[in-house]
Amino acid sequence: MKYSKLIFLAASVLVLGACSSGKDTTGDSSDKQAASSTSTVKKQDAEKDKKSSQDTASESTDTKKEQNHEDKTLDQNVSYNGSYYSVKGKYDEILVVNKHYPLSASYNPGENATAKAELLKLIADMQAQGYAISDQYSGFRSYDTQTELYQNYVNQDGKAAADRYSARPGYSEHQTGLAFDLIDKNGNLVQEAGASQWLLNNAYKYGFIVRYLEGKEGSTGYMPESWHLRYIGQEAKEIAQSGKSLEEYFGITGGGYEDQ
């Protein structure tokens, strides 16, 4: 998603006297002040420790809630596989990731070897036909990487805007190792009309679909991205030729996040 904004972005993380006549009372007063100061410091430290424990417990609870899929309503043809959701395709199981069906934070498969091999063939063929496509691309991203990227986009554009072009952590197709953003020779996302049309017409021959189509934001949840390819395999041809989004083709819930 939105590679032009994500390069070299850096992410940031959250922290954390008295006197009396005829008698010298300076020593007593100093001792009392020291004791009082020590007591105050201890109290502050105890409060900090308590708050830290509460924050840690809260974060742990939030993580457990996020990773607990037991209460999620599934479409009839969707299965939960412990760390990801999928639908049964004509030929293979199809992994599904959108704003309704997230991945577990621990899901970390790396780049899919078959998908990468097919992508390199696609890039080579586009280059041979004169399209200014770079050998570079944006592929697998871990949960932690997506967390940093998404937060940077929120800081930059606000949450509502960021949600249109960047996935929240756990909701990115890039975490599957099956999604790739194509880059042109100038280091920009591929948006040139000819190259975009070539991908629509030919990506399925390599097992890919253009995932976020024009006019499908209502079902995909994202603005159009002519550069974002998702590896499907053999059924990519049927999906591409249907003109439907992945959600529409399989009849599964898409659109916005459940809190939107």
PDB file of C-alpha atoms in Angstrom:
ATOM      1  CA  MET A   1       0.000   0.000   0.000  1.00  0.00           C
ATOM      2  CA  LYS A   2       1.135   3.577  -0.720  1.00  0.00           C
ATOM      3  CA  TYR A   3       4.835   2.770  -1.204  1.00  0.00           C
ATOM      4  CA  SER A   4       5.733   6.367  -2.173  1.00  0.00           C
ATOM      5  CA  LYS A   5       4.956   7.480   1.337  1.00  0.00           C
ATOM      6  CA  LEU A   6       6.385   4.487   3.132  1.00  0.00           C
ATOM      7  CA  ILE A   7      10.039   4.573   1.859  1.00  0.00           C
ATOM      8  CA  PHE A   8      12.470   5.410   4.600  1.00  0.00           C
ATOM      9  CA  LEU A   9       9.802   6.413   6.846  1.00  0.00           C
ATOM     10  CA  ALA A  10      10.872   6.155  10.275  1.00  0.00           C
ATOM     11  CA  ALA A  11       8.571   5.206  12.983  1.00  0.00           C
ATOM     12  CA  SER A  12       8.347   6.553  16.510  1.00  0.00           C
ATOM     13  CA  VAL A  13       7.376   4.751  19.848  1.00  0.00           C
ATOM     14  CA  LEU A  14       5.487   5.724  23.098  1.00  0.00           C
ATOM     15  CA  VAL A  15       7.191   6.056  26.674  1.00  0.00           C
ATOM     16  CA  LEU A  16       7.265   6.828  29.484  1.00  0.00           C
ATOM     17  CA  GLY A  17      13.689  25.719  57.129  1.00  0.00           C
ATOM     18  CA  ALA A  18      12.741  26.504  60.483  1.00  0.00           C
ATOM     19  CA  CYS A  19      14.430  28.336  63.262  1.00  0.00           C
ATOM     20  CA  SER A  20      13.557  29.112  66.911  1.00  0.00           C
ATOM     21  CA  SER A  21      14.963  31.474  69.563  1.00  0.00           C
ATOM     22  CA  GLY A  22      17.648  30.176  71.916  1.00  0.00           C
ATOM     23  CA  LYS A  23      17.820  26.669  70.335  1.00  0.00           C
ATOM     24  CA  ASP A  24      19.483  25.335  67.141  1.00  0.00           C
ATOM     25  CA  THR A  25      16.893  23.221  65.295  1.00  0.00           C
ATOM     26  CA  THR A  26      18.581  23.162  61.885  1.00  0.00           C
ATOM     27  CA  GLY A  27      19.638  19.524  62.199  1.00  0.00           C
ATOM     28  CA  ASP A  28      16.184  18.358  63.253  1.00  0.00           C
ATOM     29  CA  SER A  29      14.541  20.372  60.486  1.00  0.00           C
ATOM     30  CA  SER A  30      16.893  18.987  57.833  1.00  0.00           C
ATOM     31  CA  ASP A  31      16.285  15.436  59.022  1.00  0.00           C
ATOM     32  CA  LYS A  32      12.548  15.958  58.866  1.00  0.00           C
ATOM     33  CA  GLN A  33      12.789  17.447  55.358  1.00  0.00           C
ATOM     34  CA  ALA A  34      14.993  14.587  54.193  1.00  0.00           C
ATOM     35  CA  ALA A  35      12.605  12.041  55.631  1.00  0.00           C
ATOM     36  CA  SER A  36       9.674  13.829  54.027  1.00  0.00           C
ATOM     37  CA  SER A  37      11.478  14.009  50.686  1.00  0.00           C
ATOM     38  CA  THR A  38      12.385  10.316  50.833  1.00  0.00           C
ATOM     39  CA  SER A  39       8.798   9.431  51.639  1.00  0.00           C
ATOM     40  CA  THR A  40       7.550  11.520  48.702  1.00  0.00           C
ATOM     41  CA  VAL A  41       9.992   9.890  46.286  1.00  0.00           C
ATOM     42  CA  LYS A  42       9.007   6.421  47.468  1.00  0.00           C
ATOM     43  CA  LYS A  43       5.343   7.308  47.051  1.00  0.00           C
ATOM     44  CA  GLN A  44       5.950   8.645  43.532  1.00  0.00           C
ATOM     45  CA  ASP A  45       7.943   5.541  42.607  1.00  0.00           C
ATOM     46  CA  ALA A  46       5.179   3.312  43.934  1.00  0.00           C
ATOM     47  CA  GLU A  47       2.594   5.231  41.905  1.00  0.00           C
ATOM     48  CA  LYS A  48       4.766   4.929  38.779  1.00  0.00           C
ATOM     49  CA  ASP A  49       5.185   1.198  39.331  1.00  0.00           C
ATOM     50  CA  LYS A  50       1.445   0.812  39.799  1.00  0.00           C
ATOM     51  CA  LYS A  51       0.679   2.794  36.634  1.00  0.00           C
ATOM     52  CA  SER A  52       3.274   0.825  34.669  1.00  0.00           C
ATOM     53  CA  SER A  53       1.710  -2.431  35.817  1.00  0.00           C
ATOM     54  CA  GLN A  54      -1.747  -1.171  34.894  1.00  0.00           C
ATOM     55  CA  ASP A  55      -0.547  -0.047  31.440  1.00  0.00           C
ATOM     56  CA  THR A  56       1.139  -3.389  30.820  1.00  0.00           C
ATOM     57  CA  ALA A  57      -1.982  -5.257  31.872  1.00  0.00           C
ATOM     58  CA  SER A  58      -4.106  -3.010  29.659  1.00  0.00           C
ATOM     59  CA  GLU A  59      -1.840  -3.575  26.647  1.00  0.00           C
ATOM     60  CA  SER A  60      -1.915  -7.310  27.283  1.00  0.00           C
ATOM     61  CA  THR A  61      -5.707  -7.266  27.465  1.00  0.00           C
ATOM     62  CA  ASP A  62      -5.960  -5.243  24.245  1.00  0.00           C
ATOM     63  CA  THR A  63      -3.662  -7.675  22.457  1.00  0.00           C
ATOM     64  CA  LYS A  64      -5.676 -10.651  23.648  1.00  0.00           C
ATOM     65  CA  LYS A  65      -8.889  -8.982  22.528  1.00  0.00           C
ATOM     66  CA  GLU A  66      -7.400  -8.255  19.118  1.00  0.00           C
ATOM     67  CA  GLN A  67      -6.208 -11.820  18.685  1.00  0.00           C
ATOM     68  CA  ASN A  68      -9.415 -13.407  20.019  1.00  0.00           C
ATOM     69  CA  HIS A  69     -11.497 -14.300  16.959  1.00  0.00           C
ATOM     70  CA  GLU A  70     -14.063 -16.467  18.720  1.00  0.00           C
ATOM     71  CA  ASP A  71     -16.768 -13.790  18.758  1.00  0.00           C
ATOM     72  CA  LYS A  72     -16.331 -12.687  15.140  1.00  0.00           C
ATOM     73  CA  THR A  73     -19.239 -13.352  12.800  1.00  0.00           C
ATOM     74  CA  LEU A  74     -17.993 -15.290   9.786  1.00  0.00           C
ATOM     75  CA  ASP A  75     -19.508 -15.506   6.340  1.00  0.00           C
ATOM     76  CA  GLN A  76     -20.771 -19.001   5.586  1.00  0.00           C
ATOM     77  CA  ASN A  77     -17.894 -19.841   3.248  1.00  0.00           C
ATOM     78  CA  VAL A  78     -15.119 -18.384   5.446  1.00  0.00           C
ATOM     79  CA  SER A  79     -12.958 -20.508   7.753  1.00  0.00           C
ATOM     80  CA  TYR A  80     -10.661 -19.441  10.581  1.00  0.00           C
ATOM     81  CA  ASN A  81      -7.355 -21.289  10.619  1.00  0.00           C
ATOM     82  CA  GLY A  82      -5.828 -20.180  13.915  1.00  0.00           C
ATOM     83  CA  SER A  83      -3.974 -17.141  12.585  1.00  0.00           C
ATOM     84  CA  TYR A  84      -5.753 -16.257   9.322  1.00  0.00           C
ATOM     85  CA  TYR A  85      -9.071 -16.551   7.470  1.00  0.00           C
ATOM     86  CA  SER A  86      -9.656 -18.259   4.146  1.00  0.00           C
ATOM     87  CA  VAL A  87     -12.284 -19.252   1.617  1.00  0.00           C
ATOM     88  CA  LYS A  88     -12.418 -22.428  -0.430  1.00  0.00           C
ATOM     89  CA  GLY A  89     -11.679 -21.605  -4.052  1.00  0.00           C
ATOM     90  CA  LYS A  90     -12.181 -23.799  -7.105  1.00  0.00           C
ATOM     91  CA  TYR A  91      -8.636 -25.100  -6.971  1.00  0.00           C
ATOM     92  CA  ASP A  92      -7.057 -23.985  -3.701  1.00  0.00           C
ATOM     93  CA  GLU A  93      -7.715 -22.443  -0.335  1.00  0.00           C
ATOM     94  CA  ILE A  94      -7.623 -18.651  -0.745  1.00  0.00           C
ATOM     95  CA  LEU A  95      -6.301 -16.636   2.176  1.00  0.00           C
ATOM     96  CA  VAL A  96      -8.477 -13.586   2.862  1.00  0.00           C
ATOM     97  CA  VAL A  97      -7.344 -10.336   4.458  1.00  0.00           C
ATOM     98  CA  ASN A  98      -9.451  -7.191   4.575  1.00  0.00           C
ATOM     99  CA  LYS A  99     -10.893  -4.781   7.139  1.00  0.00           C
ATOM    100  CA  HIS A 100     -13.243  -7.476   8.437  1.00  0.00           C
ATOM    101  CA  TYR A 101     -10.873 -10.445   8.396  1.00  0.00           C
ATOM    102  CA  PRO A 102      -7.468  -9.682   9.985  1.00  0.00           C
ATOM    103  CA  LEU A 103      -4.354 -11.745  10.516  1.00  0.00           C
ATOM    104  CA  SER A 104      -2.953 -12.592  13.929  1.00  0.00           C
ATOM    105  CA  ALA A 105      -0.011 -10.463  15.036  1.00  0.00           C
ATOM    106  CA  SER A 106       2.094 -13.619  15.179  1.00  0.00           C
ATOM    107  CA  TYR A 107       1.411 -14.550  11.542  1.00  0.00           C
ATOM    108  CA  ASN A 108       4.806 -14.060   9.920  1.00  0.00           C
ATOM    109  CA  PRO A 109       5.272 -16.296   6.842  1.00  0.00           C
ATOM    110  CA  GLY A 110       7.715 -14.103   4.961  1.00  0.00           C
ATOM    111  CA  GLU A 111       7.569 -13.690   1.206  1.00  0.00           C
ATOM    112  CA  ASN A 112       5.853 -16.549  -0.595  1.00  0.00           C
ATOM    113  CA  ALA A 113       8.420 -18.176  -2.904  1.00  0.00           C
ATOM    114  CA  THR A 114       5.939 -19.120  -5.638  1.00  0.00           C
ATOM    115  CA  ALA A 115       4.361 -15.675  -5.676  1.00  0.00           C
ATOM    116  CA  LYS A 116       7.763 -13.992  -5.831  1.00  0.00           C
ATOM    117  CA  ALA A 117       8.906 -16.183  -8.725  1.00  0.00           C
ATOM    118  CA  GLU A 118       5.771 -15.336 -10.709  1.00  0.00           C
ATOM    119  CA  LEU A 119       6.139 -11.639  -9.903  1.00  0.00           C
ATOM    120  CA  LEU A 120       9.688 -11.595 -11.268  1.00  0.00           C
ATOM    121  CA  LYS A 121       8.440 -13.205 -14.492  1.00  0.00           C
ATOM    122  CA  LEU A 122       5.710 -10.574 -14.763  1.00  0.00           C
ATOM    123  CA  ILE A 123       8.188  -7.736 -14.223  1.00  0.00           C
ATOM    124  CA  ALA A 124      10.616  -9.166 -16.783  1.00  0.00           C
ATOM    125  CA  ASP A 125       7.860  -9.490 -19.387  1.00  0.00           C
ATOM    126  CA  MET A 126       6.650  -5.931 -18.808  1.00  0.00           C
ATOM    127  CA  GLN A 127      10.186  -4.625 -19.165  1.00  0.00           C
ATOM    128  CA  ALA A 128      10.674  -6.627 -22.368  1.00  0.00           C
ATOM    129  CA  GLN A 129       7.530  -5.001 -23.774  1.00  0.00           C
ATOM    130  CA  GLY A 130       8.858  -1.524 -23.069  1.00  0.00           C
ATOM    131  CA  TYR A 131       7.145  -0.641 -19.803  1.00  0.00           C
ATOM    132  CA  ALA A 132       9.250   1.369 -17.370  1.00  0.00           C
ATOM    133  CA  ILE A 133       8.967  -1.080 -14.494  1.00  0.00           C
ATOM    134  CA  SER A 134      11.676  -1.307 -11.848  1.00  0.00           C
ATOM    135  CA  ASP A 135      13.191  -4.517 -10.550  1.00  0.00           C
ATOM    136  CA  GLN A 136      12.404  -3.125  -7.106  1.00  0.00           C
ATOM    137  CA  TYR A 137       9.028  -3.711  -5.460  1.00  0.00           C
ATOM    138  CA  SER A 138       7.375  -3.632  -2.046  1.00  0.00           C
ATOM    139  CA  GLY A 139       6.505  -7.111  -0.810  1.00  0.00           C
ATOM    140  CA  PHE A 140       6.251  -8.741   2.603  1.00  0.00           C
ATOM    141  CA  ARG A 141       5.805  -6.555   5.692  1.00  0.00           C
ATOM    142  CA  SER A 142       5.664  -7.830   9.238  1.00  0.00           C
ATOM    143  CA  TYR A 143       2.993  -6.837  11.746  1.00  0.00           C
ATOM    144  CA  ASP A 144       5.487  -4.573  13.525  1.00  0.00           C
ATOM    145  CA  THR A 145       6.536  -2.848  10.305  1.00  0.00           C
ATOM    146  CA  GLN A 146       2.915  -2.184   9.380  1.00  0.00           C
ATOM    147  CA  THR A 147       2.300  -0.792  12.862  1.00  0.00           C
ATOM    148  CA  GLU A 148       5.014   1.817  12.359  1.00  0.00           C
ATOM    149  CA  LEU A 149       3.953   2.704   8.823  1.00  0.00           C
ATOM    150  CA  TYR A 150       0.284   3.066   9.664  1.00  0.00           C
ATOM    151  CA  GLN A 151       0.994   5.281  12.668  1.00  0.00           C
ATOM    152  CA  ASN A 152       3.193   7.536  10.537  1.00  0.00           C
ATOM    153  CA  TYR A 153       0.378   7.911   8.016  1.00  0.00           C
ATOM    154  CA  VAL A 154      -2.101   8.709  10.791  1.00  0.00           C
ATOM    155  CA  ASN A 155       0.271  11.340  12.178  1.00  0.00           C
ATOM    156  CA  GLN A 156       0.666  12.795   8.702  1.00  0.00           C
ATOM    157  CA  ASP A 157      -2.874  12.710   7.282  1.00  0.00           C
ATOM    158  CA  GLY A 158      -5.195  11.775  10.137  1.00  0.00           C
ATOM    159  CA  LYS A 159      -6.827   8.431  10.834  1.00  0.00           C
ATOM    160  CA  ALA A 160      -9.783   8.728   8.459  1.00  0.00           C
ATOM    161  CA  ALA A 161      -7.571   9.563   5.487  1.00  0.00           C
ATOM    162  CA  ALA A 162      -4.939   6.963   6.375  1.00  0.00           C
ATOM    163  CA  ASP A 163      -7.579   4.236   6.568  1.00  0.00           C
ATOM    164  CA  ARG A 164      -8.393   4.761   2.890  1.00  0.00           C
ATOM    165  CA  TYR A 165      -4.917   3.883   1.647  1.00  0.00           C
ATOM    166  CA  SER A 166      -3.046   2.153   4.469  1.00  0.00           C
ATOM    167  CA  ALA A 167      -4.016  -0.946   6.420  1.00  0.00           C
ATOM    168  CA  ARG A 168      -4.022  -1.024  10.182  1.00  0.00           C
ATOM    169  CA  PRO A 169      -1.570  -3.535  11.672  1.00  0.00           C
ATOM    170  CA  GLY A 170      -2.893  -7.051  11.204  1.00  0.00           C
ATOM    171  CA  TYR A 171      -5.100  -6.035   8.282  1.00  0.00           C
ATOM    172  CA  SER A 172      -2.481  -5.686   5.547  1.00  0.00           C
ATOM    173  CA  GLU A 173      -2.233  -8.098   2.630  1.00  0.00           C
ATOM    174  CA  HIS A 174       1.505  -7.470   2.653  1.00  0.00           C
ATOM    175  CA  GLN A 175       1.707  -9.454   5.907  1.00  0.00           C
ATOM    176  CA  THR A 176       0.623 -12.564   3.977  1.00  0.00           C
ATOM    177  CA  GLY A 177       3.704 -12.554   1.748  1.00  0.00           C
ATOM    178  CA  LEU A 178       1.326 -12.767  -1.233  1.00  0.00           C
ATOM    179  CA  ALA A 179       0.976  -9.054  -2.064  1.00  0.00           C
ATOM    180  CA  PHE A 180       3.331  -6.802  -4.004  1.00  0.00           C
ATOM    181  CA  ASP A 181       3.398  -3.123  -4.955  1.00  0.00           C
ATOM    182  CA  LEU A 182       5.014  -2.473  -8.342  1.00  0.00           C
ATOM    183  CA  ILE A 183       7.421   0.447  -8.749  1.00  0.00           C
ATOM    184  CA  ASP A 184       8.354   2.305 -11.927  1.00  0.00           C
ATOM    185  CA  LYS A 185      11.838   3.307 -13.065  1.00  0.00           C
ATOM    186  CA  ASN A 186      11.492   6.662 -11.284  1.00  0.00           C
ATOM    187  CA  GLY A 187      10.784   5.010  -7.948  1.00  0.00           C
ATOM    188  CA  ASN A 188       7.072   5.795  -7.997  1.00  0.00           C
ATOM    189  CA  LEU A 189       4.129   3.450  -7.730  1.00  0.00           C
ATOM    190  CA  VAL A 190       2.988   2.179 -11.118  1.00  0.00           C
ATOM    191  CA  GLN A 191       0.071   4.360 -12.210  1.00  0.00           C
ATOM    192  CA  GLU A 192       0.813   5.059 -15.883  1.00  0.00           C
ATOM    193  CA  ALA A 193      -2.299   4.265 -17.917  1.00  0.00           C
ATOM    194  CA  GLY A 194      -0.686   1.807 -20.314  1.00  0.00           C
ATOM    195  CA  ALA A 195       1.065  -0.192 -17.600  1.00  0.00           C
ATOM    196  CA  SER A 196      -2.058  -0.175 -15.434  1.00  0.00           C
ATOM    197  CA  GLN A 197      -4.168  -1.537 -18.283  1.00  0.00           C
ATOM    198  CA  TRP A 198      -1.547  -4.192 -19.055  1.00  0.00           C
ATOM    199  CA  LEU A 199      -1.795  -5.406 -15.459  1.00  0.00           C
ATOM    200  CA  LEU A 200      -5.584  -5.572 -15.640  1.00  0.00           C
ATOM    201  CA  ASN A 201      -5.362  -7.592 -18.852  1.00  0.00           C
ATOM    202  CA  ASN A 202      -2.411  -9.844 -18.058  1.00  0.00           C
ATOM    203  CA  ALA A 203      -1.647 -10.142 -14.335  1.00  0.00           C
ATOM    204  CA  TYR A 204      -3.849 -13.236 -14.032  1.00  0.00           C
ATOM    205  CA  LYS A 205      -1.527 -15.111 -16.417  1.00  0.00           C
ATOM    206  CA  TYR A 206       1.005 -15.081 -13.590  1.00  0.00           C
ATOM    207  CA  GLY A 207      -1.552 -15.917 -10.900  1.00  0.00           C
ATOM    208  CA  PHE A 208      -2.171 -12.324  -9.772  1.00  0.00           C
ATOM    209  CA  ILE A 209      -5.147 -10.007  -9.580  1.00  0.00           C
ATOM    210  CA  VAL A 210      -5.168  -6.227  -9.267  1.00  0.00           C
ATOM    211  CA  ARG A 211      -6.581  -6.237  -5.765  1.00  0.00           C
ATOM    212  CA  TYR A 212      -8.021  -2.739  -5.345  1.00  0.00           C
ATOM    213  CA  LEU A 213     -10.010  -1.859  -8.439  1.00  0.00           C
ATOM    214  CA  GLU A 214     -11.511   1.429  -9.547  1.00  0.00           C
ATOM    215  CA  GLY A 215     -15.060   1.822  -8.229  1.00  0.00           C
ATOM    216  CA  LYS A 216     -14.745  -0.994  -5.671  1.00  0.00           C
ATOM    217  CA  GLU A 217     -13.853   0.939  -2.521  1.00  0.00           C
ATOM    218  CA  GLY A 218     -17.208   0.021  -1.012  1.00  0.00           C
ATOM    219  CA  SER A 219     -16.302  -3.664  -1.012  1.00  0.00           C
ATOM    220  CA  THR A 220     -12.507  -3.583  -0.649  1.00  0.00           C
ATOM    221  CA  GLY A 221     -12.354  -0.720   1.841  1.00  0.00           C
ATOM    222  CA  TYR A 222      -9.481   0.972   0.000  1.00  0.00           C
ATOM    223  CA  MET A 223      -9.010   3.548  -2.720  1.00  0.00           C
ATOM    224  CA  PRO A 224      -7.995   2.169  -6.158  1.00  0.00           C
ATOM    225  CA  GLU A 225      -4.397   0.933  -6.403  1.00  0.00           C
ATOM    226  CA  SER A 226      -3.324  -0.044  -9.900  1.00  0.00           C
ATOM    227  CA  TRP A 227       0.084  -1.097  -8.547  1.00  0.00           C
ATOM    228  CA  HIS A 228      -1.062  -3.529  -5.837  1.00  0.00           C
ATOM    229  CA  LEU A 229      -1.001  -7.167  -6.966  1.00  0.00           C
ATOM    230  CA  ARG A 230      -2.267 -10.086  -4.929  1.00  0.00           C
ATOM    231  CA  TYR A 231      -1.192 -13.643  -5.737  1.00  0.00           C
ATOM    232  CA  ILE A 232      -4.145 -16.044  -6.022  1.00  0.00           C
ATOM    233  CA  GLY A 233      -2.923 -18.832  -8.267  1.00  0.00           C
ATOM    234  CA  GLN A 234      -4.997 -20.623 -10.883  1.00  0.00           C
ATOM    235  CA  GLU A 235      -8.309 -18.959 -10.027  1.00  0.00           C
ATOM    236  CA  ALA A 236      -6.870 -15.494 -10.701  1.00  0.00           C
ATOM    237  CA  LYS A 237      -8.142 -15.734 -14.282  1.00  0.00           C
ATOM    238  CA  GLU A 238     -11.784 -16.218 -13.251  1.00  0.00           C
ATOM    239  CA  ILE A 239     -11.583 -13.448 -10.675  1.00  0.00           C
ATOM    240  CA  ALA A 240      -9.929 -10.978 -13.051  1.00  0.00           C
ATOM    241  CA  GLN A 241     -12.309 -11.681 -15.919  1.00  0.00           C
ATOM    242  CA  SER A 242     -15.339 -11.314 -13.644  1.00  0.00           C
ATOM    243  CA  GLY A 243     -14.512  -7.651 -13.070  1.00  0.00           C
ATOM    244  CA  LYS A 244     -15.371  -8.143  -9.405  1.00  0.00           C
ATOM    245  CA  SER A 245     -13.371  -7.457  -6.284  1.00  0.00           C
ATOM    246  CA  LEU A 246     -12.181 -10.448  -4.265  1.00  0.00           C
ATOM    247  CA  GLU A 247     -14.961  -9.765  -1.756  1.00  0.00           C
ATOM    248  CA  GLU A 248     -17.630  -9.642  -4.452  1.00  0.00           C
ATOM    249  CA  TYR A 249     -16.338 -12.734  -6.231  1.00  0.00           C
ATOM    250  CA  PHE A 250     -16.428 -14.920  -3.125  1.00  0.00           C
ATOM    251  CA  GLY A 251     -19.416 -13.167  -1.548  1.00  0.00           C
ATOM    252  CA  ILE A 252     -17.647 -12.230   1.677  1.00  0.00           C
ATOM    253  CA  THR A 253     -17.866  -9.229   3.974  1.00  0.00           C
ATOM    254  CA  GLY A 254     -15.625  -6.303   3.096  1.00  0.00           C
ATOM    255  CA  GLY A 255     -15.865  -2.537   3.323  1.00  0.00           C
ATOM    256  CA  GLY A 256     -14.758  -0.619   6.397  1.00  0.00           C
ATOM    257  CA  TYR A 257     -13.490  -1.676   9.793  1.00  0.00           C
ATOM    258  CA  GLU A 258     -16.012  -2.873  12.344  1.00  0.00           C
ATOM    259  CA  ASP A 259     -15.513   0.324  14.372  1.00  0.00           C
ATOM    260  CA  GLN A 260     -16.312   2.559  11.393  1.00  0.00           C
TER     261      GLN A 260
END
